[in-house]
CSV table of C-alpha atoms (C1' of nucleotides) in Angstrom, one decimal:
chain,number,residue,atom,x,y,z
A,1,UNK,CA,62.1,-40.2,50.2
A,2,UNK,CA,60.0,-43.2,51.0
A,3,UNK,CA,58.3,-43.2,54.3
A,4,UNK,CA,59.4,-46.6,55.4
A,5,UNK,CA,63.0,-47.6,55.7
A,6,UNK,CA,64.9,-50.8,56.3
A,7,UNK,CA,65.5,-51.7,59.9
A,8,UNK,CA,69.1,-51.0,60.9
A,9,UNK,CA,71.4,-53.8,59.9
A,10,UNK,CA,68.9,-55.6,57.7
A,11,UNK,CA,69.2,-55.7,53.9
A,12,UNK,CA,67.3,-56.3,50.7
A,13,UNK,CA,68.9,-58.9,48.5
A,14,UNK,CA,68.3,-57.5,45.0
A,15,UNK,CA,68.5,-59.2,41.6
A,16,UNK,CA,72.2,-58.5,41.0
A,17,UNK,CA,73.1,-60.5,44.1
A,18,UNK,CA,70.6,-63.3,43.7
A,19,UNK,CA,72.8,-65.3,41.3
A,20,UNK,CA,75.5,-65.4,44.0
A,21,UNK,CA,72.9,-66.8,46.5
A,22,UNK,CA,71.6,-69.4,44.1
A,23,UNK,CA,75.1,-70.5,43.3
A,24,UNK,CA,76.1,-70.7,46.9
A,25,UNK,CA,72.9,-72.6,48.0
A,26,UNK,CA,73.4,-75.0,45.1
A,27,UNK,CA,77.0,-75.8,46.1
A,28,UNK,CA,75.9,-76.2,49.7
A,29,UNK,CA,73.2,-78.7,48.7
A,30,UNK,CA,75.7,-80.7,46.6
A,31,UNK,CA,78.2,-80.7,49.5
A,32,UNK,CA,75.8,-81.9,52.2
A,33,UNK,CA,74.4,-84.6,49.9
A,34,UNK,CA,77.9,-85.7,49.1
A,35,UNK,CA,78.8,-86.0,52.8
A,36,UNK,CA,75.4,-87.5,53.8
A,37,UNK,CA,74.1,-84.7,56.0
A,38,UNK,CA,70.3,-84.4,56.4
A,39,UNK,CA,68.4,-81.1,56.6
A,40,UNK,CA,66.8,-80.0,59.7
A,41,UNK,CA,64.8,-76.7,60.2
A,42,UNK,CA,64.0,-75.2,63.5
A,43,UNK,CA,61.9,-72.1,64.3
A,44,UNK,CA,63.2,-68.7,64.1
A,45,UNK,CA,61.7,-68.0,67.5
A,46,UNK,CA,62.5,-69.9,70.7
A,47,UNK,CA,62.0,-69.4,74.3
A,48,UNK,CA,64.6,-66.9,75.4
A,49,UNK,CA,65.7,-69.2,78.2
A,50,UNK,CA,67.0,-71.8,75.6
A,51,UNK,CA,69.8,-69.4,74.5
A,52,UNK,CA,70.4,-67.9,77.9
A,53,UNK,CA,71.0,-71.5,79.2
A,54,UNK,CA,72.6,-72.9,76.1
A,55,UNK,CA,74.9,-70.1,74.8
A,56,UNK,CA,75.7,-68.8,78.3
A,57,UNK,CA,74.5,-65.9,80.4
A,58,UNK,CA,77.7,-63.9,80.4
A,59,UNK,CA,78.3,-64.1,76.6
A,60,UNK,CA,78.0,-61.0,74.5
A,61,UNK,CA,75.3,-62.7,72.4
A,62,UNK,CA,73.0,-63.2,75.4
A,63,UNK,CA,74.0,-60.2,77.3
A,64,UNK,CA,73.7,-57.5,74.7
A,65,UNK,CA,72.8,-58.9,71.3
A,66,UNK,CA,69.6,-60.9,71.5
A,67,UNK,CA,66.4,-59.7,70.1
A,68,UNK,CA,64.1,-60.2,73.0
A,69,UNK,CA,60.4,-59.6,73.4
A,70,UNK,CA,57.3,-60.7,75.2
A,71,UNK,CA,54.8,-62.7,73.3
A,72,UNK,CA,51.1,-61.8,73.8
A,73,UNK,CA,50.9,-64.7,76.2
A,74,UNK,CA,53.6,-63.2,78.3
A,75,UNK,CA,56.2,-65.7,77.3
A,76,UNK,CA,59.7,-64.3,76.8
A,77,UNK,CA,60.8,-65.1,73.3
A,78,UNK,CA,64.0,-64.5,71.4
A,79,UNK,CA,64.8,-64.4,67.7
A,80,UNK,CA,67.5,-67.1,67.4
A,81,UNK,CA,71.0,-65.6,67.5
A,82,UNK,CA,72.6,-68.9,66.5
A,83,UNK,CA,71.6,-72.3,65.4
A,84,UNK,CA,73.2,-74.9,67.7
A,85,UNK,CA,71.0,-74.4,70.8
A,86,UNK,CA,67.8,-74.7,68.8
A,87,UNK,CA,68.9,-77.8,67.0
A,88,UNK,CA,70.0,-79.4,70.2
A,89,UNK,CA,66.6,-78.6,71.7
A,90,UNK,CA,65.0,-80.3,68.7
A,91,UNK,CA,67.3,-83.3,69.1
A,92,UNK,CA,66.3,-83.7,72.8
A,93,UNK,CA,62.6,-82.8,72.3
A,94,UNK,CA,62.1,-85.2,69.3
A,95,UNK,CA,64.1,-88.1,70.7
A,96,UNK,CA,66.5,-88.0,67.8
A,97,UNK,CA,69.0,-90.1,69.8
A,98,UNK,CA,67.1,-93.1,68.6
A,99,UNK,CA,68.4,-92.5,65.1
A,100,UNK,CA,71.7,-94.0,63.9
A,101,UNK,CA,74.6,-92.4,65.7
A,102,UNK,CA,76.3,-90.1,64.9
A,103,UNK,CA,73.5,-87.9,63.6
A,104,UNK,CA,74.7,-85.6,60.8
A,105,UNK,CA,72.5,-82.5,60.1
A,106,UNK,CA,72.7,-79.2,58.3
A,107,UNK,CA,70.5,-76.2,58.1
A,108,UNK,CA,70.4,-72.6,56.7
A,109,UNK,CA,68.4,-69.6,57.5
A,110,UNK,CA,68.4,-66.2,59.1
A,111,UNK,CA,69.9,-65.4,62.5
A,112,UNK,CA,69.5,-62.2,64.5
A,113,UNK,CA,72.0,-60.3,66.6
A,114,UNK,CA,71.6,-56.7,67.7
A,115,UNK,CA,75.1,-55.4,66.9
A,116,UNK,CA,76.4,-52.3,65.2
A,117,UNK,CA,76.5,-53.2,61.5
A,118,UNK,CA,79.7,-53.0,59.5
A,119,UNK,CA,81.3,-54.7,56.6
A,120,UNK,CA,80.3,-58.4,56.7
A,121,UNK,CA,78.1,-57.9,59.8
A,122,UNK,CA,74.4,-57.5,59.8
A,123,UNK,CA,71.7,-57.7,62.4
A,124,UNK,CA,69.9,-60.2,60.2
A,125,UNK,CA,72.4,-62.5,58.6
A,126,UNK,CA,72.3,-66.0,57.1
A,127,UNK,CA,74.3,-68.9,58.1
A,128,UNK,CA,75.0,-72.4,56.7
A,129,UNK,CA,75.3,-74.6,59.7
A,130,UNK,CA,76.4,-78.2,60.3
A,131,UNK,CA,76.1,-80.3,63.4
A,132,UNK,CA,77.3,-83.9,64.1
A,133,UNK,CA,75.7,-85.3,67.3
A,134,UNK,CA,76.7,-88.3,69.3
A,135,UNK,CA,80.3,-88.9,68.5
A,136,UNK,CA,83.4,-87.9,70.3
A,137,UNK,CA,86.0,-89.3,67.8
A,138,UNK,CA,88.2,-86.4,66.6
A,139,UNK,CA,87.8,-87.9,63.1
A,140,UNK,CA,84.3,-86.2,63.0
A,141,UNK,CA,86.0,-82.9,64.0
A,142,UNK,CA,88.1,-83.4,60.9
A,143,UNK,CA,85.1,-84.4,58.8
A,144,UNK,CA,83.2,-81.2,59.8
A,145,UNK,CA,86.2,-79.0,59.1
A,146,UNK,CA,86.8,-80.7,55.8
A,147,UNK,CA,83.2,-80.3,54.8
A,148,UNK,CA,83.6,-76.6,55.1
A,149,UNK,CA,86.9,-76.6,53.3
A,150,UNK,CA,85.4,-78.8,50.5
A,151,UNK,CA,82.6,-76.4,50.0
A,152,UNK,CA,84.8,-73.3,49.9
A,153,UNK,CA,87.1,-75.0,47.4
A,154,UNK,CA,84.1,-75.8,45.2
A,155,UNK,CA,82.9,-72.2,45.5
A,156,UNK,CA,86.2,-71.2,44.0
A,157,UNK,CA,87.7,-69.6,47.1
A,158,UNK,CA,91.4,-69.3,47.4
A,159,UNK,CA,93.7,-68.0,50.1
A,160,UNK,CA,91.8,-69.9,52.8
A,161,UNK,CA,93.4,-70.3,56.2
A,162,UNK,CA,92.4,-72.9,58.8
A,163,UNK,CA,93.1,-72.2,62.4
A,164,UNK,CA,92.5,-74.7,65.2
A,165,UNK,CA,92.8,-74.7,68.9
A,166,UNK,CA,91.6,-76.7,71.9
A,167,UNK,CA,89.6,-74.9,74.6
A,168,UNK,CA,89.8,-77.8,77.0
A,169,UNK,CA,87.0,-79.1,79.1
A,170,UNK,CA,85.5,-78.5,82.5
A,171,UNK,CA,88.3,-80.6,84.0
A,172,UNK,CA,91.2,-78.6,82.7
A,173,UNK,CA,89.8,-75.2,81.4
A,174,UNK,CA,89.2,-73.6,84.9
A,175,UNK,CA,92.8,-74.4,86.0
A,176,UNK,CA,94.2,-72.9,82.9
A,177,UNK,CA,92.1,-69.7,83.2
A,178,UNK,CA,93.4,-69.5,86.8
A,179,UNK,CA,97.0,-69.6,85.5
A,180,UNK,CA,96.2,-67.0,82.9
A,181,UNK,CA,94.7,-64.7,85.5
A,182,UNK,CA,97.7,-65.1,87.7
A,183,UNK,CA,100.1,-64.3,84.8
A,184,UNK,CA,98.3,-61.1,83.7
A,185,UNK,CA,97.6,-60.0,87.3
A,186,UNK,CA,101.3,-59.9,87.8
A,187,UNK,CA,101.5,-57.4,84.9
A,188,UNK,CA,98.3,-55.6,85.7
A,189,UNK,CA,99.9,-52.1,85.7
A,190,UNK,CA,101.0,-52.5,82.1
A,191,UNK,CA,97.7,-53.7,80.8
A,192,UNK,CA,95.5,-51.1,78.9
A,193,UNK,CA,92.1,-50.4,80.4
A,194,UNK,CA,90.3,-52.6,77.9
A,195,UNK,CA,92.4,-55.6,78.8
A,196,UNK,CA,92.1,-54.9,82.5
A,197,UNK,CA,88.4,-55.2,82.0
A,198,UNK,CA,88.8,-58.5,80.1
A,199,UNK,CA,91.0,-59.8,82.9
A,200,UNK,CA,88.0,-59.3,85.2
A,201,UNK,CA,85.3,-60.4,82.9
A,202,UNK,CA,86.7,-62.9,80.4
A,203,UNK,CA,90.4,-63.5,80.8
A,204,UNK,CA,90.6,-65.7,77.7
A,205,UNK,CA,89.8,-62.6,75.6
A,206,UNK,CA,93.1,-61.0,76.5
A,207,UNK,CA,94.7,-63.5,74.2
A,208,UNK,CA,92.8,-62.0,71.3
A,209,UNK,CA,93.6,-58.4,72.3
A,210,UNK,CA,94.8,-56.0,69.6
A,211,UNK,CA,96.2,-53.5,72.2
A,212,UNK,CA,99.8,-52.7,71.4
A,213,UNK,CA,100.9,-52.6,75.0
A,214,UNK,CA,99.6,-56.2,75.6
A,215,UNK,CA,101.4,-57.8,72.7
A,216,UNK,CA,104.8,-58.3,74.5
A,217,UNK,CA,103.0,-60.0,77.3
A,218,UNK,CA,101.2,-62.4,75.0
A,219,UNK,CA,104.4,-64.0,73.9
A,220,UNK,CA,105.1,-65.5,77.3
A,221,UNK,CA,101.5,-66.0,78.4
A,222,UNK,CA,100.6,-69.6,79.4
A,223,UNK,CA,99.0,-71.5,76.5
A,224,UNK,CA,96.1,-73.7,76.9
A,225,UNK,CA,97.6,-76.4,74.8
A,226,UNK,CA,100.2,-76.8,77.5
A,227,UNK,CA,97.6,-77.2,80.2
A,228,UNK,CA,95.1,-79.6,78.8
A,229,UNK,CA,94.0,-82.7,80.7
A,230,UNK,CA,95.1,-86.1,79.3
A,231,UNK,CA,91.8,-86.6,77.6
A,232,UNK,CA,91.7,-83.2,75.9
A,233,UNK,CA,95.4,-83.4,75.0
A,234,UNK,CA,94.9,-86.8,73.4
A,235,UNK,CA,91.9,-85.5,71.5
A,236,UNK,CA,93.8,-82.5,70.2
A,237,UNK,CA,96.9,-84.5,69.1
A,238,UNK,CA,94.7,-87.0,67.3
A,239,UNK,CA,92.8,-84.1,65.6
A,240,UNK,CA,96.1,-82.8,64.3
A,241,UNK,CA,97.2,-86.3,63.1
A,242,UNK,CA,94.0,-86.8,61.2
A,243,UNK,CA,94.2,-83.3,59.6
A,244,UNK,CA,97.7,-84.2,58.4
A,245,UNK,CA,96.4,-87.5,57.1
A,246,UNK,CA,93.9,-85.5,55.1
A,247,UNK,CA,96.6,-83.2,53.9
A,248,UNK,CA,94.7,-80.1,55.0
A,249,UNK,CA,97.1,-77.3,56.0
A,250,UNK,CA,96.3,-75.7,59.4
A,251,UNK,CA,97.8,-73.4,62.0
A,252,UNK,CA,97.4,-74.0,65.7
A,253,UNK,CA,96.3,-70.6,67.0
A,254,UNK,CA,96.2,-70.7,70.8
A,255,UNK,CA,94.5,-67.3,70.7
A,256,UNK,CA,91.2,-68.6,69.2
A,257,UNK,CA,88.6,-68.2,71.9
A,258,UNK,CA,85.1,-68.7,70.8
A,259,UNK,CA,82.4,-66.4,72.2
A,260,UNK,CA,80.0,-69.1,73.4
A,261,UNK,CA,80.1,-70.9,76.7
A,262,UNK,CA,79.3,-74.3,75.4
A,263,UNK,CA,82.5,-75.0,73.5
A,264,UNK,CA,84.8,-77.8,74.7
A,265,UNK,CA,88.0,-79.3,73.2
A,266,UNK,CA,88.2,-78.5,69.5
A,267,UNK,CA,87.5,-74.9,68.3
A,268,UNK,CA,88.4,-73.7,64.8
A,269,UNK,CA,88.0,-70.8,62.3
A,270,UNK,CA,88.5,-70.5,58.6
A,271,UNK,CA,89.4,-67.1,57.3
A,272,UNK,CA,89.3,-65.8,53.8
A,273,UNK,CA,90.6,-62.7,51.9
A,274,UNK,CA,88.6,-59.7,50.8
A,275,UNK,CA,86.3,-59.4,53.8
A,276,UNK,CA,87.6,-56.3,55.5
A,277,UNK,CA,87.9,-56.6,59.2
A,278,UNK,CA,85.4,-59.4,59.7
A,279,UNK,CA,87.3,-62.1,57.8
A,280,UNK,CA,86.1,-65.2,59.5
A,281,UNK,CA,84.0,-67.1,57.1
A,282,UNK,CA,83.4,-70.2,59.2
A,283,UNK,CA,83.7,-70.8,62.9
A,284,UNK,CA,82.8,-73.7,65.1
A,285,UNK,CA,83.8,-76.3,67.6
A,286,UNK,CA,82.9,-79.1,69.9
A,287,UNK,CA,80.2,-78.8,72.6
A,288,UNK,CA,80.3,-82.0,74.5
A,289,UNK,CA,78.3,-80.7,77.5
A,290,UNK,CA,75.5,-78.8,75.7
A,291,UNK,CA,72.9,-81.5,75.2
A,292,UNK,CA,73.1,-82.5,78.9
A,293,UNK,CA,72.9,-78.9,79.8
A,294,UNK,CA,69.6,-78.7,77.9
A,295,UNK,CA,68.1,-81.7,79.6
A,296,UNK,CA,69.2,-84.5,77.3
A,297,UNK,CA,71.4,-87.5,78.2
A,298,UNK,CA,75.2,-86.8,78.0
A,299,UNK,CA,75.9,-86.6,74.3
A,300,UNK,CA,78.9,-85.0,72.5
A,301,UNK,CA,78.6,-82.8,69.5
A,302,UNK,CA,80.5,-80.7,67.1
A,303,UNK,CA,79.5,-78.2,64.4
A,304,UNK,CA,80.1,-74.8,62.8
A,305,UNK,CA,78.3,-71.8,61.6
A,306,UNK,CA,79.3,-70.0,58.4
A,307,UNK,CA,78.1,-66.6,57.2
A,308,UNK,CA,76.6,-66.7,53.7
A,309,UNK,CA,76.7,-62.9,53.3
A,310,UNK,CA,80.4,-63.1,53.8
A,311,UNK,CA,80.6,-65.7,51.0
A,312,UNK,CA,79.0,-63.2,48.7
A,313,UNK,CA,81.4,-60.5,49.7
A,314,UNK,CA,84.4,-62.9,49.2
A,315,UNK,CA,83.1,-64.2,45.8
A,316,UNK,CA,82.8,-60.6,44.5
A,317,UNK,CA,86.2,-59.7,45.8
A,318,UNK,CA,87.8,-62.7,44.3
A,319,UNK,CA,86.1,-61.9,41.0
A,320,UNK,CA,84.2,-65.2,40.9
A,321,UNK,CA,81.2,-64.9,38.6
A,322,UNK,CA,78.2,-67.1,39.5
A,323,UNK,CA,76.2,-68.7,36.7
A,324,UNK,CA,73.6,-66.3,35.2
A,325,UNK,CA,70.0,-66.8,36.2
A,326,UNK,CA,68.0,-68.8,33.6
A,327,UNK,CA,65.6,-66.2,32.4
A,328,UNK,CA,63.0,-66.9,29.8
A,329,UNK,CA,64.3,-66.8,26.3
A,330,UNK,CA,61.0,-66.3,24.6
A,331,UNK,CA,58.5,-63.5,24.8
A,332,UNK,CA,54.9,-63.6,23.5
A,333,UNK,CA,53.7,-60.3,22.1
A,334,UNK,CA,50.4,-59.4,20.5
A,335,UNK,CA,48.5,-56.8,18.5
A,336,UNK,CA,44.9,-56.3,19.3
A,337,UNK,CA,42.5,-57.8,21.8
A,338,UNK,CA,41.7,-61.0,19.8
A,339,UNK,CA,45.4,-61.8,19.5
A,340,UNK,CA,46.0,-61.0,23.1
A,341,UNK,CA,43.7,-63.9,24.1
A,342,UNK,CA,45.6,-66.3,21.9
A,343,UNK,CA,48.9,-65.0,23.2
A,344,UNK,CA,47.8,-65.5,26.9
A,345,UNK,CA,47.0,-69.1,26.0
A,346,UNK,CA,50.1,-69.6,24.0
A,347,UNK,CA,52.4,-68.5,26.8
A,348,UNK,CA,51.0,-71.1,29.0
A,349,UNK,CA,51.2,-73.8,26.3
A,350,UNK,CA,54.9,-73.0,26.1
A,351,UNK,CA,55.2,-73.3,29.9
A,352,UNK,CA,53.5,-76.6,29.7
A,353,UNK,CA,56.1,-77.7,27.2
A,354,UNK,CA,58.9,-76.6,29.6
A,355,UNK,CA,59.9,-73.6,27.5
A,356,UNK,CA,60.7,-70.4,29.4
A,357,UNK,CA,58.3,-67.8,28.1
A,358,UNK,CA,57.1,-64.4,29.2
A,359,UNK,CA,53.9,-62.6,28.1
A,360,UNK,CA,54.4,-58.9,27.4
A,361,UNK,CA,51.4,-57.2,29.1
A,362,UNK,CA,49.9,-53.8,29.3
A,363,UNK,CA,48.6,-53.1,25.8
A,364,UNK,CA,51.7,-51.0,25.2
A,365,UNK,CA,52.9,-50.2,21.7
A,366,UNK,CA,54.2,-53.2,19.7
A,367,UNK,CA,57.5,-51.4,19.7
A,368,UNK,CA,57.5,-51.3,23.5
A,369,UNK,CA,56.8,-55.0,23.6
A,370,UNK,CA,59.7,-55.8,21.4
A,371,UNK,CA,61.8,-53.5,23.5
A,372,UNK,CA,60.8,-55.5,26.6
A,373,UNK,CA,61.9,-58.7,24.8
A,374,UNK,CA,65.2,-57.2,24.1
A,375,UNK,CA,65.7,-56.0,27.7
A,376,UNK,CA,64.9,-59.5,28.9
A,377,UNK,CA,67.6,-60.8,26.7
A,378,UNK,CA,65.2,-63.1,24.9
A,379,UNK,CA,66.3,-65.0,21.9
A,380,UNK,CA,62.9,-65.2,20.2
A,381,UNK,CA,59.9,-62.9,20.2
A,382,UNK,CA,56.6,-64.5,19.2
A,383,UNK,CA,54.3,-62.1,17.4
A,384,UNK,CA,50.6,-62.6,17.2
A,385,UNK,CA,48.3,-60.3,15.2
A,386,UNK,CA,45.2,-60.6,13.2
A,387,UNK,CA,47.0,-62.0,10.2
A,388,UNK,CA,48.7,-64.7,12.2
A,389,UNK,CA,45.5,-65.7,13.9
A,390,UNK,CA,43.7,-66.1,10.6
A,391,UNK,CA,46.5,-68.4,9.4
A,392,UNK,CA,46.8,-70.3,12.6
A,393,UNK,CA,50.4,-69.2,12.8
A,394,UNK,CA,52.7,-67.1,14.7
A,395,UNK,CA,55.5,-64.9,13.5
A,396,UNK,CA,58.7,-65.8,15.3
A,397,UNK,CA,61.4,-63.1,15.3
A,398,UNK,CA,64.9,-64.2,16.0
A,399,UNK,CA,66.2,-61.4,18.1
A,400,UNK,CA,69.8,-62.3,17.5
A,401,UNK,CA,69.8,-62.1,13.7
A,402,UNK,CA,66.5,-60.3,13.2
A,403,UNK,CA,65.2,-63.0,10.9
A,404,UNK,CA,61.5,-63.9,11.0
A,405,UNK,CA,59.7,-67.1,10.4
A,406,UNK,CA,56.0,-68.1,10.2
A,407,UNK,CA,55.4,-71.2,12.4
A,408,UNK,CA,52.1,-73.1,12.8
A,409,UNK,CA,50.8,-72.5,16.4
A,410,UNK,CA,50.6,-76.3,17.0
A,411,UNK,CA,54.2,-76.8,15.9
A,412,UNK,CA,55.6,-73.9,18.0
A,413,UNK,CA,56.7,-75.7,21.1
A,414,UNK,CA,58.7,-78.3,19.1
A,415,UNK,CA,60.1,-75.6,16.8
A,416,UNK,CA,61.3,-73.5,19.8
A,417,UNK,CA,62.6,-76.5,21.7
A,418,UNK,CA,64.9,-77.4,18.8
A,419,UNK,CA,66.3,-73.9,18.7
A,420,UNK,CA,66.8,-73.0,22.4
B,1,G,C1',77.8,-49.0,73.8
B,2,U,C1',82.3,-45.9,71.5
B,3,G,C1',84.9,-43.3,67.4
B,4,G,C1',85.7,-41.4,62.2
B,5,C,C1',83.5,-40.3,57.5
B,6,U,C1',79.1,-39.4,54.8
B,7,A,C1',73.8,-37.8,53.5
B,8,U,C1',71.1,-33.7,46.5
B,9,G,C1',65.6,-37.5,41.4
B,10,G,C1',65.3,-45.0,41.2
B,11,C,C1',71.2,-45.2,40.6
B,12,U,C1',76.2,-42.5,40.2
B,13,C,C1',77.3,-37.6,41.0
B,14,A,C1',77.4,-31.8,39.8
B,15,A,C1',75.9,-26.9,41.6
B,16,U,C1',82.1,-19.2,44.2
B,17,G,C1',75.8,-18.0,50.2
B,18,G,C1',71.8,-15.7,45.1
B,19,U,C1',66.2,-19.3,40.0
B,20,A,C1',68.5,-27.3,41.9
B,21,G,C1',71.4,-29.8,37.0
B,22,A,C1',73.8,-34.0,34.2
B,23,G,C1',74.6,-39.1,32.9
B,24,C,C1',72.4,-43.8,33.4
B,25,A,C1',67.6,-46.1,34.1
B,26,C,C1',62.1,-45.4,33.2
B,27,C,C1',57.8,-43.7,29.9
B,28,U,C1',56.3,-41.5,25.0
B,29,G,C1',57.2,-40.1,19.9
B,30,G,C1',60.3,-40.3,15.4
B,31,U,C1',57.1,-46.6,11.9
B,32,U,C1',49.7,-48.6,9.7
B,33,G,C1',52.7,-54.5,13.2
B,34,U,C1',59.1,-54.7,14.6
B,35,G,C1',64.0,-54.5,19.6
B,36,G,C1',69.4,-53.0,20.0
B,37,C,C1',72.1,-47.6,17.8
B,38,C,C1',70.5,-42.6,17.1
B,39,C,C1',67.3,-38.1,17.7
B,40,A,C1',63.3,-35.4,20.2
B,41,G,C1',60.2,-35.0,24.3
B,42,G,C1',58.1,-36.5,29.2
B,43,A,C1',57.8,-37.9,34.2
B,44,G,C1',60.6,-38.0,38.6
B,45,G,C1',63.4,-33.4,44.1
B,46,U,C1',59.5,-29.7,50.4
B,47,U,C1',68.5,-31.1,48.7
B,48,G,C1',67.7,-37.2,55.5
B,49,U,C1',64.8,-34.5,59.8
B,50,G,C1',64.4,-30.3,63.1
B,51,G,C1',66.4,-25.8,64.6
B,52,G,C1',69.9,-21.5,64.1
B,53,U,C1',73.0,-17.6,61.4
B,54,U,C1',71.8,-14.4,57.0
B,55,C,C1',68.3,-9.7,53.0
B,56,G,C1',68.9,-14.8,51.1
B,57,A,C1',71.1,-21.6,53.0
B,58,G,C1',71.9,-27.6,48.9
B,59,C,C1',76.3,-24.8,50.6
B,60,C,C1',77.8,-22.0,57.2
B,61,C,C1',76.6,-23.6,62.6
B,62,C,C1',74.0,-27.1,66.2
B,63,A,C1',71.1,-31.3,67.3
B,64,C,C1',68.8,-35.7,65.8
B,65,U,C1',68.3,-39.8,62.4
B,66,A,C1',70.2,-43.1,58.9
B,67,G,C1',74.3,-45.2,56.0
B,68,C,C1',79.4,-46.7,55.6
B,69,C,C1',83.9,-48.0,58.0
B,70,A,C1',86.4,-49.3,62.5
B,71,C,C1',86.4,-50.7,68.0
B,72,C,C1',83.9,-54.2,71.3
B,73,C,C1',82.5,-58.9,69.6
B,74,C,C1',81.3,-62.2,65.9
B,75,A,C1',79.4,-65.5,60.8
RNA sequence: GUGGCUAUGGCUCAAUGGUAGAGCACCUGGUUGUGGCCCAGGAGGUUGUGGGUUCGAGCCCCACUAGCCACCCCA
């Protein structure tokens, strides 16, 4: 038993998983380049107030999931629980509104939420995040959704489902919530305790309830899409039109309620198979009031967050193999101290020639060095001993067919390059 | 925060309440300078932690901790 253990909900990503991560990050890079999004990186730590203000005081994230602590200066800091607030802070703070509008950005990195871990949920997890700032046209909503879909298709996912909804705006949302409260209050006695609490605290959540007793009530519950103001209704219908134009299948799911206060109008989720109970692989929406809330001028925005750990789970479940890691295909072994010095130099000569090579250290038996070459999966083992040094040559053993060739040291880079 | 299940070498797992084992992986040897396969050997454990029952606990009981899964909620 080792003395130190991982912090709850945090994981080591070991070598078997790294090819998945490399594959995923490569596909992400290709996708954002294709769509013309630019990378932005913001700090992992922010003033706690940014999230309290941005994400919303009553949200679960702020209320019970944030990693909070006091800096040595006495400032209250938070490990970022999501990307959007920090990126919007950076947008306002750096005057990015002077760049061409809309501003399309992406990022990736760790986020932290103090939740109980389970399949597809970790206290430190990694998201791929997209934001488009400064444009209210639903065509960018569609672009953002499509970017995610495009990526997932390139990753090889199948069985994807897109769900969309509108969550209204400050003009129509409160009136709808009022209607919802009235409806469920009339049936209060049939509501299970959990949903009674939701009715008090966050009525929208009842729509998402899994309580059996509540299901019959949901069928006749007022739907937000019937209570949108003209502007929101128009936005939502154009969104659907553009999605149809793109020929992306979607389902309007009036139950989608995102957990952050800043969402307005469009909200959406993409779900995938093989993820257990946490099957949302991408979730996002529009936040037209957030930048103003954070002290900027009124600026619309839309984006999504997408959990990369969940990609890995889905890829494995779907049986999608990422490309193997490009390990060195040449080892440099030696016999004796004199040869060792030549071998050290030779390994670096090969690196300089762009040939992946690995020195086999430790003065272990020659047998052990060859064994190491085999375990690495190398194609060639270069052998240097007194005989070779005298002749200015190396013995090159082909590990696939066990043939051996003497090659002049000076010719070795070219000789190998031709055969790898 | 709540519930269910679990906890034995690095990994996967054995061990009627009576001396903790195997396979894989690792190291060494079987070759004076030759890998894979095979053979032999070696190292590696205070059985998650702390209590209790018992002549005796890896095994039974309690608590704690951690992990997994689910709820809440979310990516």
